[in-house]
CSV table of C-alpha atoms in Angstrom, one decimal:
chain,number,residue,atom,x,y,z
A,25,UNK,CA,0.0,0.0,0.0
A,26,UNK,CA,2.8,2.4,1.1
A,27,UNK,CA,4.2,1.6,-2.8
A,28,UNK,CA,0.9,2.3,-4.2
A,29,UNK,CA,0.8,5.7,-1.8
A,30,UNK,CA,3.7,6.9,-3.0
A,31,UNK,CA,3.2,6.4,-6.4
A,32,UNK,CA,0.5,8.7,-6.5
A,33,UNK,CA,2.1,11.4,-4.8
A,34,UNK,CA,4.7,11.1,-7.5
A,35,UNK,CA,2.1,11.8,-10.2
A,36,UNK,CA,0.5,14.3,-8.8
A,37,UNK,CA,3.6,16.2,-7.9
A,38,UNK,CA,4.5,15.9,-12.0
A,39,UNK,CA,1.0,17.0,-12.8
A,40,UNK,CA,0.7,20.2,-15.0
A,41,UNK,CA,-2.4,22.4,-15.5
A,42,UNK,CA,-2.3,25.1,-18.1
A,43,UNK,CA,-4.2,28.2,-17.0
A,44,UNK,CA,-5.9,30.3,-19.8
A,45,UNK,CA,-4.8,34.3,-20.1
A,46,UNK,CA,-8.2,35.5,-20.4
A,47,UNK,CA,-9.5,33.9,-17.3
A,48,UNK,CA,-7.7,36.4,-15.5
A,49,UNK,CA,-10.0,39.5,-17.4
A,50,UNK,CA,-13.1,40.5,-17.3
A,51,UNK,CA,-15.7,38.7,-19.0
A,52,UNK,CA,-19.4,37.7,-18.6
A,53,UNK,CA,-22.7,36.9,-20.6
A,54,UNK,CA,-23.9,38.1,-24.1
A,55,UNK,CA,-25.5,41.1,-22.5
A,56,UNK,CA,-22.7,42.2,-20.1
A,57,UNK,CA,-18.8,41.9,-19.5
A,58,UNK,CA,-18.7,42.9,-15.7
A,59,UNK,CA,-15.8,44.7,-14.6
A,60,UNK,CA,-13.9,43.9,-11.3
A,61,UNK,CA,-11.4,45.3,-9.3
A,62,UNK,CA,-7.7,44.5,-9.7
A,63,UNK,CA,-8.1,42.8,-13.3
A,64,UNK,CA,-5.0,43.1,-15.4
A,65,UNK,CA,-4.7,45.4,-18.1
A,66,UNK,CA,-1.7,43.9,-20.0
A,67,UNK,CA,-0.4,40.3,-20.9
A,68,UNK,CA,2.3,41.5,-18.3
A,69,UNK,CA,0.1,41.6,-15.8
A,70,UNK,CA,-2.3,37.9,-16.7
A,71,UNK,CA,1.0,36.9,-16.4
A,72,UNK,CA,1.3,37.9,-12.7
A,73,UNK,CA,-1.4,36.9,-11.5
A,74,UNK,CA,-0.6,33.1,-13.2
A,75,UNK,CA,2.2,33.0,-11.1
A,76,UNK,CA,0.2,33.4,-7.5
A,77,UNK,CA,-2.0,30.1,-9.1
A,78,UNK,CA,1.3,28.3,-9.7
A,79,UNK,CA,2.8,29.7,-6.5
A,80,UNK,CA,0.1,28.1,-4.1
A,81,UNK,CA,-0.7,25.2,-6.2
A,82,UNK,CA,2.6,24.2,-7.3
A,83,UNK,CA,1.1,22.6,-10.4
A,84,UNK,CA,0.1,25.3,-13.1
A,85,UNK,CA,3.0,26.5,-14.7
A,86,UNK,CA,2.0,27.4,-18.1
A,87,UNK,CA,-0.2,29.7,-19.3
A,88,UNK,CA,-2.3,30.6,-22.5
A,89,UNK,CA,-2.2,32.8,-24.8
A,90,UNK,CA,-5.0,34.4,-26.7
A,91,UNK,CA,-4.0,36.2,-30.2
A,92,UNK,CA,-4.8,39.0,-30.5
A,93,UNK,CA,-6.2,39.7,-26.8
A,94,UNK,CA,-2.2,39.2,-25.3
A,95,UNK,CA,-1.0,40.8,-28.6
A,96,UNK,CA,2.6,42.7,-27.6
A,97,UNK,CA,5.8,44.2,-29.3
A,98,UNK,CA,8.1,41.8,-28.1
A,99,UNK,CA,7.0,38.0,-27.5
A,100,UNK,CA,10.5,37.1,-27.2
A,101,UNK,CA,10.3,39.4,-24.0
A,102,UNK,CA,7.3,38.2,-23.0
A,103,UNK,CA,8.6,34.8,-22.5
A,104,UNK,CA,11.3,35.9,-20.3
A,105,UNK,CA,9.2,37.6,-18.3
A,106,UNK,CA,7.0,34.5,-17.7
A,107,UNK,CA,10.8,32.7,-17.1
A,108,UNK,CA,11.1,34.8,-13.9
A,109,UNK,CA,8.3,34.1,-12.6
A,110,UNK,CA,8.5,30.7,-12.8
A,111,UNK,CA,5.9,29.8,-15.8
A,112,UNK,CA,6.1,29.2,-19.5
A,113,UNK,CA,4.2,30.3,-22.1
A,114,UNK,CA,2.0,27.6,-23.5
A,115,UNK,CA,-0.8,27.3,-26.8
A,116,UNK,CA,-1.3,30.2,-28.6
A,117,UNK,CA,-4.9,30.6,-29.6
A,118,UNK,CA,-5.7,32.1,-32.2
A,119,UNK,CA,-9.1,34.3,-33.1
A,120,UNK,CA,-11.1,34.3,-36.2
A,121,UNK,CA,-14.0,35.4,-34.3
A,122,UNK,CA,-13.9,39.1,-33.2
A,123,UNK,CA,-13.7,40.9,-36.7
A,124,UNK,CA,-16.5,42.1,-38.8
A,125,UNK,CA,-14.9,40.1,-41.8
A,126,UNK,CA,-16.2,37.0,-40.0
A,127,UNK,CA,-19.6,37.4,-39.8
A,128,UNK,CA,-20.5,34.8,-42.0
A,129,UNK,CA,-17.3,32.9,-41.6
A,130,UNK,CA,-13.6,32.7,-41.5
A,131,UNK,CA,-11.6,29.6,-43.1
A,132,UNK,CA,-15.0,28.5,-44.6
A,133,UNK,CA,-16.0,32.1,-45.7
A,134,UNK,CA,-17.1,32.2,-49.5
A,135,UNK,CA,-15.1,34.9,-50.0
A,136,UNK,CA,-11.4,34.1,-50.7
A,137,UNK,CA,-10.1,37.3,-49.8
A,138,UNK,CA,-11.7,36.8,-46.1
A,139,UNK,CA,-10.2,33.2,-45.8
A,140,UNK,CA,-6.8,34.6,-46.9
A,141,UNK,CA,-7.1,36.8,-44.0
A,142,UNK,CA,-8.3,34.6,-41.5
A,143,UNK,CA,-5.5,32.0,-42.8
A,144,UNK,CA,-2.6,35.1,-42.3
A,145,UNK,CA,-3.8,35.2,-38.8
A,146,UNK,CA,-3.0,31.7,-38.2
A,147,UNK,CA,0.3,32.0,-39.6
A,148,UNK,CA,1.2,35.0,-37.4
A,149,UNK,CA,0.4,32.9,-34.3
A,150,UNK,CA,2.8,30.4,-35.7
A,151,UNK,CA,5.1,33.4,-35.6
A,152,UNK,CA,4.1,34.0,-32.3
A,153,UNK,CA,5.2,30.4,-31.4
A,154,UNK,CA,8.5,30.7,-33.0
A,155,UNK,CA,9.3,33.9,-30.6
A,156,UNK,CA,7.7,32.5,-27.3
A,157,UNK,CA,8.8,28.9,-27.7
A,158,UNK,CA,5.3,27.5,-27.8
A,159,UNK,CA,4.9,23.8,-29.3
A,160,UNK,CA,1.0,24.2,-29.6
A,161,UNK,CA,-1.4,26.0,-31.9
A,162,UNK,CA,-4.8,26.0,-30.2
A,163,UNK,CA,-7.7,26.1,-33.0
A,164,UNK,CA,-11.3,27.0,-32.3
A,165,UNK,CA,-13.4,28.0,-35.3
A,166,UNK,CA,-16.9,30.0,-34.7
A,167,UNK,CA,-17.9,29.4,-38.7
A,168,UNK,CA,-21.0,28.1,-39.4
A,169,UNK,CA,-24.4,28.6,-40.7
A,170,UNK,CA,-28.1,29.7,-39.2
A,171,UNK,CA,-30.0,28.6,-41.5
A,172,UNK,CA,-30.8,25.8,-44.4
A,173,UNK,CA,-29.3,26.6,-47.8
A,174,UNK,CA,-27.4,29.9,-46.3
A,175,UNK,CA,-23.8,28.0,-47.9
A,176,UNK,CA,-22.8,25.0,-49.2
A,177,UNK,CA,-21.9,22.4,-46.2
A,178,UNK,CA,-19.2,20.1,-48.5
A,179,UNK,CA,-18.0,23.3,-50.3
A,180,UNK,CA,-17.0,24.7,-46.5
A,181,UNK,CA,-15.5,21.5,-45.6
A,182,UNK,CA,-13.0,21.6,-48.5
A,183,UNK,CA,-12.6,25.4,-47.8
A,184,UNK,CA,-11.7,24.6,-43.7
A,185,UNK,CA,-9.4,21.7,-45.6
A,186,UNK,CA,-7.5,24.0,-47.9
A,187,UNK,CA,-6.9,26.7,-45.1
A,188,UNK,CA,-5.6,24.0,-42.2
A,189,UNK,CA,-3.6,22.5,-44.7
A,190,UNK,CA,-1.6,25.9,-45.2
A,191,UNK,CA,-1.0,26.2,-41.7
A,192,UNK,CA,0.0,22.9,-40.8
A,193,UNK,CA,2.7,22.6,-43.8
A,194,UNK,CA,3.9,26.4,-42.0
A,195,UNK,CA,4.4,24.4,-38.3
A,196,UNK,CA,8.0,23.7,-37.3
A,197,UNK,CA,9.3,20.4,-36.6
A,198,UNK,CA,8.4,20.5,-32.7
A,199,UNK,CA,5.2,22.1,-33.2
A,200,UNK,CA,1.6,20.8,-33.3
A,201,UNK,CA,-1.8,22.0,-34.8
A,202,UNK,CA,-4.5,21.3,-31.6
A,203,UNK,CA,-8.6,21.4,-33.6
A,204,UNK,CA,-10.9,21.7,-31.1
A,205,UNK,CA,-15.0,21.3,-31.6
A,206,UNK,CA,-18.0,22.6,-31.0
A,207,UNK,CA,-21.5,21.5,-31.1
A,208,UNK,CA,-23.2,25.2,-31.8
A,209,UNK,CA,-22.6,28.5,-31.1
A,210,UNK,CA,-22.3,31.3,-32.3
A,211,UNK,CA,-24.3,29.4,-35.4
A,212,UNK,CA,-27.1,27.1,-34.8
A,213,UNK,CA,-27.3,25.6,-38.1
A,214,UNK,CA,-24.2,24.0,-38.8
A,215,UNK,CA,-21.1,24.3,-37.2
A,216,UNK,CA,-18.3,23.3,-39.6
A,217,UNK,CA,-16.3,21.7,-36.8
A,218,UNK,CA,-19.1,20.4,-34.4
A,219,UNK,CA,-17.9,17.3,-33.0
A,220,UNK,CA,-14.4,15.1,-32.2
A,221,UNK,CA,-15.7,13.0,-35.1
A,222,UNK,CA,-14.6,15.9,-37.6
A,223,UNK,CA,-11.9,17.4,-36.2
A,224,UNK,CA,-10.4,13.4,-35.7
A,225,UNK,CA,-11.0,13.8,-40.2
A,226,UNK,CA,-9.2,16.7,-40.4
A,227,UNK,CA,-6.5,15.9,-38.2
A,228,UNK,CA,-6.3,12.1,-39.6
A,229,UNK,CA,-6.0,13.7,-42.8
A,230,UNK,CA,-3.2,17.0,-41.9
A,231,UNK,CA,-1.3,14.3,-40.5
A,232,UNK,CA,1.3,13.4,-36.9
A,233,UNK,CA,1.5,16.9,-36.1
A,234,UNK,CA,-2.5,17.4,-36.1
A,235,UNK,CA,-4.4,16.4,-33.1
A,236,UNK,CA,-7.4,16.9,-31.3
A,237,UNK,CA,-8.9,18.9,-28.2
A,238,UNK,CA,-11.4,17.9,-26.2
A,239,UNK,CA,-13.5,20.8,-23.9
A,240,UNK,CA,-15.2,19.5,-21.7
A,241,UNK,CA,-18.7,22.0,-22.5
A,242,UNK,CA,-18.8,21.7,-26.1
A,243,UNK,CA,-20.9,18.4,-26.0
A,244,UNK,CA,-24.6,17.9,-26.3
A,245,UNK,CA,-26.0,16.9,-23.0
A,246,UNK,CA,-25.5,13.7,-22.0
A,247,UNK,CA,-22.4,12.9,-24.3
A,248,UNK,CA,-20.2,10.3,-23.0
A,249,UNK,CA,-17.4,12.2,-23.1
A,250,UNK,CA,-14.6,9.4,-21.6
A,251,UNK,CA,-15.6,7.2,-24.6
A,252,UNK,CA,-14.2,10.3,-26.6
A,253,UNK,CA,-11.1,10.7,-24.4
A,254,UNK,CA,-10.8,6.7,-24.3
A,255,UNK,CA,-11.3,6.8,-28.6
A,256,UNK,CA,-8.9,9.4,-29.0
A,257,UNK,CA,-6.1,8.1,-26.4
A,258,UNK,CA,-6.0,4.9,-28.2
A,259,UNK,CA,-5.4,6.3,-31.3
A,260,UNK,CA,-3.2,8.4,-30.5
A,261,UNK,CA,-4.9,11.8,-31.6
A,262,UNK,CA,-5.5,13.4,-27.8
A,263,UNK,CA,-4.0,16.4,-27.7
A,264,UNK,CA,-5.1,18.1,-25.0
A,265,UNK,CA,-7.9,19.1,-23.2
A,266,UNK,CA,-9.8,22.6,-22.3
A,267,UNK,CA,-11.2,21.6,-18.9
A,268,UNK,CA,-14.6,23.7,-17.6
A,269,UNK,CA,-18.4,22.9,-16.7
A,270,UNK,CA,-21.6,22.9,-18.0
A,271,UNK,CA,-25.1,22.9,-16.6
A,272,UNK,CA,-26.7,23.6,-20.1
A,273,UNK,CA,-24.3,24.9,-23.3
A,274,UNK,CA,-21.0,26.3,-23.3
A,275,UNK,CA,-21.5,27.2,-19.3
A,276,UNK,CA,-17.7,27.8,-18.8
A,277,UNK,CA,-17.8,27.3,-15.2
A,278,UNK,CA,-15.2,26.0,-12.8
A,279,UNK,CA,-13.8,22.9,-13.4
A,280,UNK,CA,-15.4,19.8,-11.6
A,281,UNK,CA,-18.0,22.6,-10.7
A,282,UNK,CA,-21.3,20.8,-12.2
A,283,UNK,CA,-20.2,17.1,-12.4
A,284,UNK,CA,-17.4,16.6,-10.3
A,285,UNK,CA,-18.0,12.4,-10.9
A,286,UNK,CA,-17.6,13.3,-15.0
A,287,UNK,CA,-14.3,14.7,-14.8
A,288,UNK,CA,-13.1,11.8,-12.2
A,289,UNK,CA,-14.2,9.2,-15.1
A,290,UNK,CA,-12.3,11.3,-17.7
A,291,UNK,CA,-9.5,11.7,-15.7
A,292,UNK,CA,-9.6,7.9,-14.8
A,293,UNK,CA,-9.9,6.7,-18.8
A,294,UNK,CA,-6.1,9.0,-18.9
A,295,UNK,CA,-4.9,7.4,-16.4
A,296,UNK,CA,-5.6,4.1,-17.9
A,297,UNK,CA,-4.5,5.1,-21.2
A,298,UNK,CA,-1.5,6.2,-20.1
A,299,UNK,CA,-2.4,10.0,-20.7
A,300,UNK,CA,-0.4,11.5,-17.7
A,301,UNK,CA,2.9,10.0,-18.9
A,302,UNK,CA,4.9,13.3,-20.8
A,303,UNK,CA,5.7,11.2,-23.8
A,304,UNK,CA,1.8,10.9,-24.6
A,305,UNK,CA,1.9,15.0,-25.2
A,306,UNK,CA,-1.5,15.7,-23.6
A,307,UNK,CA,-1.9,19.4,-22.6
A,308,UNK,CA,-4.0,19.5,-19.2
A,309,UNK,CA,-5.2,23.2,-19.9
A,310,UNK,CA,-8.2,25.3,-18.2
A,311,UNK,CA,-10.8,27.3,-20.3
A,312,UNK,CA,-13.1,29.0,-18.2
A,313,UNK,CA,-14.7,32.9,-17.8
A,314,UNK,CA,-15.3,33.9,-14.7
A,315,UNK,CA,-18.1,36.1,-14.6
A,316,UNK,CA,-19.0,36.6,-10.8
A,317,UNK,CA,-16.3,34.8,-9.1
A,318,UNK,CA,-13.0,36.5,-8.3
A,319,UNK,CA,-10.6,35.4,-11.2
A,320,UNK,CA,-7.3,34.2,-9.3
A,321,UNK,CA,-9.2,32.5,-6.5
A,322,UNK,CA,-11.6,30.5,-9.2
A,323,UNK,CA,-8.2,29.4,-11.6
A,324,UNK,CA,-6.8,28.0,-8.0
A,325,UNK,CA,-10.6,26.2,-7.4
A,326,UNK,CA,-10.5,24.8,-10.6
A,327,UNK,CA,-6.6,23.4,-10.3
A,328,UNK,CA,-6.9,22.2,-6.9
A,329,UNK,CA,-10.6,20.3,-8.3
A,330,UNK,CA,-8.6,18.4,-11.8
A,331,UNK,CA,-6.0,17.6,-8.9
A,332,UNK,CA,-8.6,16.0,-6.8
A,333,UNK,CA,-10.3,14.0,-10.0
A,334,UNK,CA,-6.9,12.9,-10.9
A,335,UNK,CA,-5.7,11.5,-7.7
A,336,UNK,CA,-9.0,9.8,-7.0
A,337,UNK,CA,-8.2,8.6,-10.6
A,338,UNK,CA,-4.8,7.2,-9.4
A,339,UNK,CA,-6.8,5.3,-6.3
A,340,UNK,CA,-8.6,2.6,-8.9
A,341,UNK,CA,-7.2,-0.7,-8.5
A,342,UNK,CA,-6.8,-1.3,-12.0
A,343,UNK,CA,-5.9,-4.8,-11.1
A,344,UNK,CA,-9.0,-5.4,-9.4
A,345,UNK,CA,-10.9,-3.5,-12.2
A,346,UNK,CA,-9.4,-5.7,-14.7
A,347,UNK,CA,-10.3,-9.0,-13.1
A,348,UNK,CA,-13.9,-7.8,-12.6
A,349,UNK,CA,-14.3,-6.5,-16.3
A,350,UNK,CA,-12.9,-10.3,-17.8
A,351,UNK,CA,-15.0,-12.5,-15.2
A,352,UNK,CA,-18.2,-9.7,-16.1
A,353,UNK,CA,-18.7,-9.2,-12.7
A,354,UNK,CA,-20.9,-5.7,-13.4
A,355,UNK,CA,-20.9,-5.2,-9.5
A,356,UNK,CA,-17.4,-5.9,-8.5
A,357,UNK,CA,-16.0,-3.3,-11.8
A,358,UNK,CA,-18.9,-0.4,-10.8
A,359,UNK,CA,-17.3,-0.9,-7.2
A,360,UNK,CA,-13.4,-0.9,-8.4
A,361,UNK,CA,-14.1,3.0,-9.8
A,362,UNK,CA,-17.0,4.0,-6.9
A,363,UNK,CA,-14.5,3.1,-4.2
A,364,UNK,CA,-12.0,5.4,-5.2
A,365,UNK,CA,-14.7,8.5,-6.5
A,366,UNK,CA,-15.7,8.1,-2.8
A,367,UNK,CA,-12.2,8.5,-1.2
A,368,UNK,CA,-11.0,11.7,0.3
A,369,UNK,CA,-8.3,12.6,-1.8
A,370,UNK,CA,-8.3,15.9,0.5
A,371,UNK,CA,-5.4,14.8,3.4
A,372,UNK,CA,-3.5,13.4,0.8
A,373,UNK,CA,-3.0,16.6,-1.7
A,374,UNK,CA,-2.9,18.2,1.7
A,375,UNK,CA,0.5,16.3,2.4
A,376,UNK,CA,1.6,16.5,-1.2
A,377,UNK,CA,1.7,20.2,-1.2
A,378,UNK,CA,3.3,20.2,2.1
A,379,UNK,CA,6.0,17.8,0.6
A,380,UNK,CA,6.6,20.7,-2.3
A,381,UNK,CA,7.0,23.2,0.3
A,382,UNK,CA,3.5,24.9,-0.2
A,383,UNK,CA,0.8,25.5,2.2
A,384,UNK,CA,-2.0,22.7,2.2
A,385,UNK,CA,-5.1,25.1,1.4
A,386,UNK,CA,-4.0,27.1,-1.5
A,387,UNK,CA,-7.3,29.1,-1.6
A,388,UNK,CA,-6.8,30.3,1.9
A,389,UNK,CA,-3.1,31.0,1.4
A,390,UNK,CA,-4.3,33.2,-1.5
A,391,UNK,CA,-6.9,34.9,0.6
A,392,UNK,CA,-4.0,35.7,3.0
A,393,UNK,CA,-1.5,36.6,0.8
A,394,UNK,CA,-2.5,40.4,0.4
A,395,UNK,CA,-2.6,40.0,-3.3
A,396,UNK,CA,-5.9,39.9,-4.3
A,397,UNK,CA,-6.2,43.6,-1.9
A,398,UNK,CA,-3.1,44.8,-3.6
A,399,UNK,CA,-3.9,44.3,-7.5
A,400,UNK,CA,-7.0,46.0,-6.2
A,401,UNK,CA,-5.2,49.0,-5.3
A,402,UNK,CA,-2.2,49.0,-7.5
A,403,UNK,CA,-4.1,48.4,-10.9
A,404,UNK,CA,-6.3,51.7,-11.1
A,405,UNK,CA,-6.4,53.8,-14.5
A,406,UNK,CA,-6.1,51.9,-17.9
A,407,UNK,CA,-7.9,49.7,-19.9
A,408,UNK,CA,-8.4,46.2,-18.4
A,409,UNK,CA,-8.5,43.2,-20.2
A,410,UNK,CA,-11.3,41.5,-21.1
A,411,UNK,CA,-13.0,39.7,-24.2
A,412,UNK,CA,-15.6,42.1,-24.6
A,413,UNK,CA,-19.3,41.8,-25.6
């Protein structure tokens, strides 16, 4: 048992949660972006406040970036920056959602001269990549339709085809293309990359250096998403993951927050595919807006809450499981994975963190750290950052 115990702490201790930039700046529904006190107003400062979640958590230290929200003179200087402080700069995701051109579409817009833009856009974040030293292009694609006969559904296929196909032959030889799906929003007819079963095309087709993403609120309800983590694992197209919750749509709530049993069987189908090991590549990375919450406390809520899903994940007796599943003992397999959902991983990340040297609550060492109180005060005049509505 002590083996066992101690293997865990190992992996959680490894563990590495990417935290997005904009979750640090204002956001909030389609009919208001509510401002709060103490937001940054540069990438500078996201970047700061990144480094109190990686300072009481031990396990976040990369961070985001959104093009052309973090958009700066120097990236090369941005990296160092992030250096001192302890973090790296991770994906760089791009944005072919914000610009009047797009309105009808961006890589699958009729117009060529619109795609050629949207298409340059991706190739400066590859750019971006080069300076900052980031292996991962992060795709998300608004384009779409509202209503029947509006464009041609195969014709937008081969146009989204085309344009990925320029960026990918642009990546460098340590540098991946991550798709990522959507089942609606902002269109509600089509959306031309609604599910893992088309971005798993498009990436099968770009080739190695494609792969896809999995966010956890992009799924109609009662999608089984560990069959799509399980699917994509053994075929050796997971590329990461954009972890939040959803009561209804696109919620972008804390992670764990709404089904804190879903993300334990996600996180247990990586364990059991091997999907915490480095080699597998799988970036463990946080896309949430924080609308009424304070931003750094809810990025250390949602950390501490994948850490808890993935050490309970850790707990299964895969031995046990195993036997269970081959004799088809229902009972004994349901119990293998219930038995570790219902431990309390809570004393032991307690005594992981004070193994690393950090203080067992992080959320109350945050609380008393001052910061939140002195971002307050310090970050007055300006524009802060935010995603806008």
């Amino acid at each position: 048992m002590t083996v066992v115990r101690d293997a865990v702490k190992a992996a959680l201790k490894a563990q590495a949660i990417e935290t997005p930039s904009w979750g640090y700046g204002n956001s909030g529904t389609r009919f208001k972006v509510f401002a709060q006190p103490g937001v940054p107003r540069t990438p500078w400062e996201k970047l700061d406040d990144a480094a109190k979640v990686h300072e009481f958590t031990g396990i976040a230290p990369k961070v985001s970036l959104h093009i052309p929200w973090d958009k700066v003179e120097d990236y090369a200087a941005l990296a160092a920056y992030a250096k001192e402080r302890r973090l790296e700069l991770g994906a760089v995701n791009s944005n072919t959602f914000q610009d009047d051109d797009y309105r009808i579409g961006s890589v699958c817009h009729p117009d060529p001269k619109v795609r050629r833009k949207a298409v340059d856009h991706l190739l400066e974040c590859v750019d971006i990549m080069d300076a900052t030293g980031s292996a991962d292009l992060k795709l998300w694609f608004a384009d779409g339709t509202n209503y029947p006969g509006q464009d041609d559904i195969v014709a937008r296929q081969d146009r989204l085809a085309d344009s990925l196909a320029q960026v990918y032959a642009r990546l460098g030889d340590d540098q991946r293309i991550l798709l990522e799906y959507k089942l609606f929003e902002p269109a509600f007819y089509t959306t031309d990359v609604p599910d893992w079963g088309t971005s798993y095309a498009h990436c099968l087709k770009l080739g190695p250096k494609a792969q896809v993403v999995v966010d956890t609120g992009h799924h109609a309800p009662g999608t089984n998403i560990e069959f799509i983590v399980a699917f994509l694992l053994r075929e050796g197209k997971l590329g990461g993951f954009d972890f939040n919750s959803r009561f209804y749509a696109d919620d972008d709530l804390m992670a764990g927050a709404a089904d804190p049993f879903q993300l334990f069987r996600i996180m247990h189908e990586v364990v059991r595919g091997g999907g915490l090991a480095p080699e597998a590549g799988i970036a463990f990375m946080l896309d949430q807006c924080h609308n009424v919450e304070a931003k750094v406390p809810a990025v250390i809520r949602s950390v501490m809450n994948v850490q808890e899903a993935t050490a309970k994940a850790l707990l299964v007796d895969l031995d046990a499981l195993t036997a269970a599943q081959r004799a088809g003992d229902v009972l004994a397999a349901n119990a293998a994975l219930m038995d570790a959902y219902n431990t309390d991983v809570r004393p032991l990340l307690r005594e992981v963190r004070e193994e690393q040297g950090l203080d067992p609550d992080p959320v109350a060492a945050y609380a008393a750290s001052g910061w939140q109180a002195r971002i307050a005060t310090e970050r007055v005049g300006g524009e802060q950052a935010g995603w806008g509505a």
